[in-house]
mmCIF file of C-alpha atoms in Angstrom:
data_model
loop_
_atom_site.group_PDB
_atom_site.id
_atom_site.type_symbol
_atom_site.label_atom_id
_atom_site.label_comp_id
_atom_site.label_asym_id
_atom_site.label_seq_id
_atom_site.Cartn_x
_atom_site.Cartn_y
_atom_site.Cartn_z
ATOM 1 C CA UNK A 95 0.000 0.000 0.000
ATOM 2 C CA UNK A 96 1.484 3.293 -1.070
ATOM 3 C CA UNK A 97 0.085 6.788 -1.338
ATOM 4 C CA UNK A 98 1.477 10.247 -2.001
ATOM 5 C CA UNK A 99 1.379 10.985 1.732
ATOM 6 C CA UNK A 100 3.315 7.859 2.756
ATOM 7 C CA UNK A 101 6.749 7.694 1.106
ATOM 8 C CA UNK A 102 8.889 4.590 1.410
ATOM 9 C CA UNK A 103 10.673 5.065 4.744
ATOM 10 C CA UNK A 104 14.480 4.843 4.932
ATOM 11 C CA UNK A 105 15.851 1.375 5.711
ATOM 12 C CA UNK A 106 18.535 1.009 8.388
ATOM 13 C CA UNK A 107 21.515 1.332 5.987
ATOM 14 C CA UNK A 108 19.986 4.410 4.354
ATOM 15 C CA UNK A 109 19.153 5.903 7.733
ATOM 16 C CA UNK A 110 22.728 5.411 8.987
ATOM 17 C CA UNK A 111 24.159 7.010 5.823
ATOM 18 C CA UNK A 112 21.653 9.855 6.031
ATOM 19 C CA UNK A 113 22.405 10.613 9.693
ATOM 20 C CA UNK A 114 26.114 10.730 8.834
ATOM 21 C CA UNK A 115 25.458 13.061 5.895
ATOM 22 C CA UNK A 116 23.350 15.477 7.942
ATOM 23 C CA UNK A 117 25.982 15.559 10.674
ATOM 24 C CA UNK A 118 28.674 16.301 8.074
ATOM 25 C CA UNK A 119 26.504 19.044 6.551
ATOM 26 C CA UNK A 120 26.361 20.622 10.004
ATOM 27 C CA UNK A 121 29.915 20.002 11.252
ATOM 28 C CA UNK A 122 32.157 20.256 8.187
ATOM 29 C CA UNK A 123 31.340 23.876 7.222
ATOM 30 C CA UNK A 124 31.832 24.917 10.860
ATOM 31 C CA UNK A 125 35.239 23.203 10.994
ATOM 32 C CA UNK A 126 36.376 24.695 7.670
ATOM 33 C CA UNK A 127 35.124 28.111 8.723
ATOM 34 C CA UNK A 128 37.062 27.999 11.972
ATOM 35 C CA UNK A 129 40.462 27.437 10.331
ATOM 36 C CA UNK A 130 39.917 30.029 7.599
ATOM 37 C CA UNK A 131 38.590 32.683 9.982
ATOM 38 C CA UNK A 132 41.401 32.091 12.461
ATOM 39 C CA UNK A 133 44.227 31.965 9.904
ATOM 40 C CA UNK A 134 43.003 34.152 7.036
ATOM 41 C CA UNK A 135 40.171 36.245 8.515
ATOM 42 C CA UNK A 136 37.865 34.784 5.880
ATOM 43 C CA UNK A 137 34.678 32.719 6.254
ATOM 44 C CA UNK A 138 34.578 29.560 4.115
ATOM 45 C CA UNK A 139 31.704 30.901 1.986
ATOM 46 C CA UNK A 140 33.889 33.888 0.978
ATOM 47 C CA UNK A 141 36.863 31.619 0.262
ATOM 48 C CA UNK A 142 34.618 29.551 -2.037
ATOM 49 C CA UNK A 143 33.570 32.661 -3.981
ATOM 50 C CA UNK A 144 37.225 33.642 -4.504
ATOM 51 C CA UNK A 145 38.178 30.056 -5.458
ATOM 52 C CA UNK A 146 35.315 29.728 -7.961
ATOM 53 C CA UNK A 147 36.153 33.081 -9.605
ATOM 54 C CA UNK A 148 39.857 32.157 -9.801
ATOM 55 C CA UNK A 149 38.909 29.123 -11.951
ATOM 56 C CA UNK A 150 36.881 31.121 -14.498
ATOM 57 C CA UNK A 151 38.124 32.616 -17.768
ATOM 58 C CA UNK A 152 39.154 36.209 -16.977
ATOM 59 C CA UNK A 153 38.565 35.328 -13.290
ATOM 60 C CA UNK A 154 35.050 36.726 -13.787
ATOM 61 C CA UNK A 155 31.530 35.340 -13.579
ATOM 62 C CA UNK A 156 27.987 36.656 -13.827
ATOM 63 C CA UNK A 157 26.504 37.276 -10.381
ATOM 64 C CA UNK A 158 23.379 35.229 -11.247
ATOM 65 C CA UNK A 159 25.527 32.243 -12.228
ATOM 66 C CA UNK A 160 27.718 32.663 -9.128
ATOM 67 C CA UNK A 161 24.563 32.588 -6.954
ATOM 68 C CA UNK A 162 23.437 29.410 -8.700
ATOM 69 C CA UNK A 163 26.701 27.475 -8.294
ATOM 70 C CA UNK A 164 27.130 28.536 -4.662
ATOM 71 C CA UNK A 165 23.529 27.598 -3.827
ATOM 72 C CA UNK A 166 22.880 30.985 -2.285
ATOM 73 C CA UNK A 167 20.243 33.662 -2.853
ATOM 74 C CA UNK A 168 21.080 36.747 -4.949
ATOM 75 C CA UNK A 169 20.688 38.991 -1.878
ATOM 76 C CA UNK A 170 23.042 36.917 0.304
ATOM 77 C CA UNK A 171 25.574 36.742 -2.531
ATOM 78 C CA UNK A 172 25.318 40.512 -3.009
ATOM 79 C CA UNK A 173 26.136 40.996 0.663
ATOM 80 C CA UNK A 174 29.162 38.680 0.467
ATOM 81 C CA UNK A 175 30.481 40.244 -2.739
ATOM 82 C CA UNK A 176 30.011 43.767 -1.324
ATOM 83 C CA UNK A 177 32.156 42.747 1.646
ATOM 84 C CA UNK A 178 34.829 41.276 -0.664
ATOM 85 C CA UNK A 179 34.662 44.470 -2.772
ATOM 86 C CA UNK A 180 35.333 46.574 0.338
ATOM 87 C CA UNK A 181 38.524 44.576 0.889
ATOM 88 C CA UNK A 182 39.488 45.262 -2.739
ATOM 89 C CA UNK A 183 39.411 41.538 -3.572
ATOM 90 C CA UNK A 184 36.505 41.565 -6.021
ATOM 91 C CA UNK A 185 35.132 44.191 -8.418
ATOM 92 C CA UNK A 186 31.621 44.355 -9.839
ATOM 93 C CA UNK A 187 31.004 45.570 -13.376
ATOM 94 C CA UNK A 188 27.992 45.911 -15.629
ATOM 95 C CA UNK A 189 27.474 42.878 -17.846
ATOM 96 C CA UNK A 190 28.178 43.782 -21.497
ATOM 97 C CA UNK A 191 25.499 41.413 -22.845
ATOM 98 C CA UNK A 192 22.741 42.044 -20.277
ATOM 99 C CA UNK A 193 22.076 45.554 -19.013
ATOM 100 C CA UNK A 194 20.430 44.373 -15.799
ATOM 101 C CA UNK A 195 23.169 41.797 -15.109
ATOM 102 C CA UNK A 196 26.390 42.257 -13.151
ATOM 103 C CA UNK A 197 29.743 40.523 -13.358
ATOM 104 C CA UNK A 198 31.997 39.819 -10.358
ATOM 105 C CA UNK A 199 35.713 39.744 -11.102
ATOM 106 C CA UNK A 200 38.584 38.681 -8.863
ATOM 107 C CA UNK A 201 41.237 41.423 -8.538
ATOM 108 C CA UNK A 202 45.012 40.863 -8.356
ATOM 109 C CA UNK A 203 44.829 41.604 -4.614
ATOM 110 C CA UNK A 204 42.007 39.079 -4.269
ATOM 111 C CA UNK A 205 44.008 36.465 -6.165
ATOM 112 C CA UNK A 206 47.010 37.106 -3.893
ATOM 113 C CA UNK A 207 44.825 36.773 -0.771
ATOM 114 C CA UNK A 208 43.370 33.503 -2.063
ATOM 115 C CA UNK A 209 46.876 32.200 -2.807
ATOM 116 C CA UNK A 210 47.994 33.186 0.711
ATOM 117 C CA UNK A 211 45.015 31.444 2.337
ATOM 118 C CA UNK A 212 45.164 28.296 0.175
ATOM 119 C CA UNK A 213 48.035 26.331 1.814
ATOM 120 C CA UNK A 214 46.473 26.490 5.291
ATOM 121 C CA UNK A 215 43.058 25.615 3.901
ATOM 122 C CA UNK A 216 44.385 22.667 1.866
ATOM 123 C CA UNK A 217 46.272 21.365 4.899
ATOM 124 C CA UNK A 218 43.018 21.508 6.887
ATOM 125 C CA UNK A 219 41.047 19.774 4.111
ATOM 126 C CA UNK A 220 43.691 17.036 4.073
ATOM 127 C CA UNK A 221 43.594 16.735 7.867
ATOM 128 C CA UNK A 222 39.773 16.643 8.035
ATOM 129 C CA UNK A 223 39.023 14.587 4.909
ATOM 130 C CA UNK A 224 41.747 12.836 2.955
ATOM 131 C CA UNK A 225 43.943 11.690 5.849
ATOM 132 C CA UNK A 226 41.021 9.437 6.869
ATOM 133 C CA UNK A 227 40.354 7.865 3.460
ATOM 134 C CA UNK A 228 42.035 5.197 1.333
ATOM 135 C CA UNK A 229 42.656 5.922 -2.382
ATOM 136 C CA UNK A 230 39.665 3.645 -3.146
ATOM 137 C CA UNK A 231 37.473 5.638 -0.746
ATOM 138 C CA UNK A 232 38.420 8.849 -2.573
ATOM 139 C CA UNK A 233 37.474 7.397 -5.971
ATOM 140 C CA UNK A 234 34.146 6.096 -4.609
ATOM 141 C CA UNK A 235 33.424 9.369 -2.828
ATOM 142 C CA UNK A 236 34.023 11.255 -6.081
ATOM 143 C CA UNK A 237 31.665 8.932 -7.974
ATOM 144 C CA UNK A 238 28.905 8.989 -5.358
ATOM 145 C CA UNK A 239 29.016 12.769 -4.823
ATOM 146 C CA UNK A 240 28.934 13.167 -8.625
ATOM 147 C CA UNK A 241 25.691 11.161 -8.726
ATOM 148 C CA UNK A 242 24.227 13.317 -5.952
ATOM 149 C CA UNK A 243 25.109 16.529 -7.802
ATOM 150 C CA UNK A 244 23.316 15.140 -10.863
ATOM 151 C CA UNK A 245 20.276 14.643 -8.625
ATOM 152 C CA UNK A 246 20.494 18.309 -7.639
ATOM 153 C CA UNK A 247 20.722 19.319 -11.326
ATOM 154 C CA UNK A 248 24.094 20.824 -10.441
ATOM 155 C CA UNK B 96 60.959 19.373 -0.357
ATOM 156 C CA UNK B 97 58.293 19.955 2.247
ATOM 157 C CA UNK B 98 57.753 22.611 4.863
ATOM 158 C CA UNK B 99 54.982 23.589 7.258
ATOM 159 C CA UNK B 100 53.917 26.335 4.835
ATOM 160 C CA UNK B 101 53.693 24.014 1.814
ATOM 161 C CA UNK B 102 51.232 21.148 2.409
ATOM 162 C CA UNK B 103 50.955 18.311 -0.081
ATOM 163 C CA UNK B 104 48.572 19.685 -2.705
ATOM 164 C CA UNK B 105 45.440 17.710 -3.693
ATOM 165 C CA UNK B 106 45.898 15.319 -6.621
ATOM 166 C CA UNK B 107 43.326 15.310 -9.411
ATOM 167 C CA UNK B 108 41.119 12.579 -7.908
ATOM 168 C CA UNK B 109 41.147 14.288 -4.507
ATOM 169 C CA UNK B 110 40.455 17.660 -6.113
ATOM 170 C CA UNK B 111 37.457 16.276 -8.035
ATOM 171 C CA UNK B 112 36.044 14.658 -4.892
ATOM 172 C CA UNK B 113 36.657 17.830 -2.883
ATOM 173 C CA UNK B 114 34.963 20.103 -5.436
ATOM 174 C CA UNK B 115 31.941 17.774 -5.386
ATOM 175 C CA UNK B 116 31.864 17.811 -1.572
ATOM 176 C CA UNK B 117 32.034 21.608 -1.332
ATOM 177 C CA UNK B 118 29.263 21.944 -3.915
ATOM 178 C CA UNK B 119 27.103 19.498 -1.945
ATOM 179 C CA UNK B 120 27.827 21.395 1.288
ATOM 180 C CA UNK B 121 26.482 24.508 -0.436
ATOM 181 C CA UNK B 122 23.583 23.074 -2.454
ATOM 182 C CA UNK B 123 22.146 20.259 -0.333
ATOM 183 C CA UNK B 124 21.180 22.328 2.740
ATOM 184 C CA UNK B 125 19.555 24.913 0.432
ATOM 185 C CA UNK B 126 17.544 22.192 -1.336
ATOM 186 C CA UNK B 127 16.454 20.558 1.936
ATOM 187 C CA UNK B 128 15.575 23.947 3.375
ATOM 188 C CA UNK B 129 13.388 24.840 0.403
ATOM 189 C CA UNK B 130 11.130 21.786 0.722
ATOM 190 C CA UNK B 131 10.769 22.036 4.502
ATOM 191 C CA UNK B 132 10.100 25.784 4.465
ATOM 192 C CA UNK B 133 7.568 25.470 1.652
ATOM 193 C CA UNK B 134 5.736 22.426 3.042
ATOM 194 C CA UNK B 135 6.185 22.702 6.823
ATOM 195 C CA UNK B 136 7.253 26.333 7.430
ATOM 196 C CA UNK B 137 10.405 25.018 9.062
ATOM 197 C CA UNK B 138 14.072 25.564 8.131
ATOM 198 C CA UNK B 139 16.151 22.370 7.932
ATOM 199 C CA UNK B 140 18.284 23.388 10.933
ATOM 200 C CA UNK B 141 15.121 23.531 13.088
ATOM 201 C CA UNK B 142 13.906 20.191 11.746
ATOM 202 C CA UNK B 143 17.266 18.687 12.734
ATOM 203 C CA UNK B 144 16.933 19.977 16.298
ATOM 204 C CA UNK B 145 13.460 18.417 16.606
ATOM 205 C CA UNK B 146 14.657 15.142 15.025
ATOM 206 C CA UNK B 147 17.695 14.888 17.321
ATOM 207 C CA UNK B 148 15.591 15.567 20.437
ATOM 208 C CA UNK B 149 12.990 12.983 19.346
ATOM 209 C CA UNK B 150 15.728 10.302 19.392
ATOM 210 C CA UNK B 151 16.890 11.060 22.956
ATOM 211 C CA UNK B 152 15.704 9.390 26.167
ATOM 212 C CA UNK B 153 12.865 11.585 27.484
ATOM 213 C CA UNK B 154 13.117 13.544 24.187
ATOM 214 C CA UNK B 155 15.451 15.894 26.074
ATOM 215 C CA UNK B 156 19.071 16.955 25.749
ATOM 216 C CA UNK B 157 21.439 19.416 27.378
ATOM 217 C CA UNK B 158 21.735 22.616 25.345
ATOM 218 C CA UNK B 159 25.554 22.410 25.389
ATOM 219 C CA UNK B 160 25.447 18.879 23.965
ATOM 220 C CA UNK B 161 22.825 19.874 21.392
ATOM 221 C CA UNK B 162 25.101 22.732 20.244
ATOM 222 C CA UNK B 163 27.986 20.283 19.908
ATOM 223 C CA UNK B 164 26.154 17.666 17.828
ATOM 224 C CA UNK B 165 24.573 20.276 15.551
ATOM 225 C CA UNK B 166 27.929 22.018 15.002
ATOM 226 C CA UNK B 167 26.454 25.368 15.963
ATOM 227 C CA UNK B 168 27.423 28.039 18.492
ATOM 228 C CA UNK B 169 25.544 28.268 21.805
ATOM 229 C CA UNK B 170 24.151 31.688 20.831
ATOM 230 C CA UNK B 171 22.828 30.510 17.451
ATOM 231 C CA UNK B 172 21.321 27.432 19.083
ATOM 232 C CA UNK B 173 19.717 29.623 21.754
ATOM 233 C CA UNK B 174 18.096 31.706 19.024
ATOM 234 C CA UNK B 175 16.767 28.593 17.231
ATOM 235 C CA UNK B 176 15.455 26.988 20.426
ATOM 236 C CA UNK B 177 13.791 30.269 21.513
ATOM 237 C CA UNK B 178 11.953 30.311 18.185
ATOM 238 C CA UNK B 179 10.877 26.676 18.618
ATOM 239 C CA UNK B 180 9.797 27.481 22.188
ATOM 240 C CA UNK B 181 7.582 30.310 20.877
ATOM 241 C CA UNK B 182 5.800 27.783 18.677
ATOM 242 C CA UNK B 183 5.325 25.546 21.715
ATOM 243 C CA UNK B 184 7.430 22.762 20.166
ATOM 244 C CA UNK B 185 10.329 22.796 22.644
ATOM 245 C CA UNK B 186 10.603 23.691 26.336
ATOM 246 C CA UNK B 187 13.731 24.726 28.196
ATOM 247 C CA UNK B 188 14.292 23.691 31.791
ATOM 248 C CA UNK B 189 17.079 24.084 34.320
ATOM 249 C CA UNK B 190 19.476 21.142 34.324
ATOM 250 C CA UNK B 191 19.116 19.159 37.596
ATOM 251 C CA UNK B 192 22.841 18.249 37.714
ATOM 252 C CA UNK B 193 24.343 21.576 36.579
ATOM 253 C CA UNK B 194 22.889 24.853 37.825
ATOM 254 C CA UNK B 195 24.257 26.870 34.904
ATOM 255 C CA UNK B 196 23.135 24.294 32.346
ATOM 256 C CA UNK B 197 19.823 24.096 30.501
ATOM 257 C CA UNK B 198 17.905 21.213 28.993
ATOM 258 C CA UNK B 199 15.809 21.405 25.834
ATOM 259 C CA UNK B 200 12.856 19.031 25.670
ATOM 260 C CA UNK B 201 10.562 18.253 22.749
ATOM 261 C CA UNK B 202 6.877 18.804 23.641
ATOM 262 C CA UNK B 203 3.960 16.663 22.449
ATOM 263 C CA UNK B 204 3.032 19.441 20.004
ATOM 264 C CA UNK B 205 6.632 19.499 18.755
ATOM 265 C CA UNK B 206 6.618 15.734 18.300
ATOM 266 C CA UNK B 207 3.349 15.966 16.349
ATOM 267 C CA UNK B 208 4.769 18.725 14.128
ATOM 268 C CA UNK B 209 7.900 16.670 13.468
ATOM 269 C CA UNK B 210 5.749 13.637 12.600
ATOM 270 C CA UNK B 211 3.660 15.782 10.242
ATOM 271 C CA UNK B 212 6.752 17.187 8.485
ATOM 272 C CA UNK B 213 8.628 13.867 8.274
ATOM 273 C CA UNK B 214 6.902 12.178 5.272
ATOM 274 C CA UNK B 215 7.489 15.141 2.946
ATOM 275 C CA UNK B 216 11.065 15.494 4.172
ATOM 276 C CA UNK B 217 11.828 11.780 3.753
ATOM 277 C CA UNK B 218 10.336 11.821 0.245
ATOM 278 C CA UNK B 219 12.634 14.759 -0.604
ATOM 279 C CA UNK B 220 15.686 13.001 0.905
ATOM 280 C CA UNK B 221 14.864 9.953 -1.199
ATOM 281 C CA UNK B 222 14.399 12.080 -4.332
ATOM 282 C CA UNK B 223 17.625 14.054 -3.784
ATOM 283 C CA UNK B 224 19.868 11.284 -2.424
ATOM 284 C CA UNK B 225 18.824 7.657 -2.448
ATOM 285 C CA UNK B 226 17.040 7.549 -5.807
ATOM 286 C CA UNK B 227 20.451 8.227 -7.396
ATOM 287 C CA UNK B 228 22.427 5.550 -5.546
ATOM 288 C CA UNK B 229 22.765 1.775 -5.799
ATOM 289 C CA UNK B 230 22.554 -0.300 -2.580
ATOM 290 C CA UNK B 231 26.378 -0.660 -2.774
ATOM 291 C CA UNK B 232 26.759 3.123 -3.054
ATOM 292 C CA UNK B 233 24.674 3.557 0.106
ATOM 293 C CA UNK B 234 26.838 1.109 2.072
ATOM 294 C CA UNK B 235 30.042 2.795 0.857
ATOM 295 C CA UNK B 236 28.655 6.255 1.553
ATOM 296 C CA UNK B 237 27.809 5.194 5.105
ATOM 297 C CA UNK B 238 31.321 3.821 5.638
ATOM 298 C CA UNK B 239 33.125 6.817 4.136
ATOM 299 C CA UNK B 240 31.019 9.430 5.958
ATOM 300 C CA UNK B 241 31.599 7.459 9.176
ATOM 301 C CA UNK B 242 35.362 7.793 8.675
ATOM 302 C CA UNK B 243 34.980 11.543 8.062
ATOM 303 C CA UNK B 244 32.958 11.983 11.254
ATOM 304 C CA UNK B 245 35.747 10.201 13.149
ATOM 305 C CA UNK B 246 38.127 12.784 11.661
ATOM 306 C CA UNK B 247 35.919 15.532 13.046
ATOM 307 C CA UNK B 248 35.905 13.859 16.480
ATOM 308 C CA UNK B 249 32.147 13.585 16.058
#
């Protein structure tokens, strides 16, 4: 017997995996944030914005697209980018192909700050994640997370 | 050549896995939040607090412990629990063994609200996560996330 109001419940293996995932969703950003704030004065969400821009052609990206890939709302992204602009790390420009659109571009100073923060961040990522996994685990984790991103249309 | 300032960089497989993880950390909470807010008027972080309390003996937990397992600061947790208290879903009491401590307890109304929100949430978790994974993936995901939680001392 199934109905729209009664989904198939999680079995024990699914429930265990799901509890672990939710705990990681809560704990991992907090742990990453702590190191970056302490060592680079930068919350993890800001680091991600700089890192994403640094990977783009011209180190620039449309704000709407940046909001989409970071899973944030336009207003929260605006706030973050304004704060990065105040530090001189990012500049906003009008979009040449869309008058209502804006482009965020990483500055040289922003690139230098990202490069300065990266070694400490990578060491922390290794300490928190990869030091605990075998090479096989890493391959499987990449495959499984790839499937999940497909499910999120990401 | 290694030094404290130059950690071993991520190799390509690690980098791919890490990019996927960071994207999931950004996108998954937003997706879970959307469904719960739309269907139950409840952000995911609040749902988690109710779900964790519902699993405890007496449906109660010390606030300090609740902050630890949810990876949040005491002040942010206080804010969330105050909001749940206003709805009549959680009650705070003095801790009998620690005069400065407080206990949060799920009320009957809170338990009923959690039970009402659960089917829609579980259906969304299945749609976003488990529909995309094989049974083997789920087992591996449980094992790998367990290792990561150990790394976080969680």
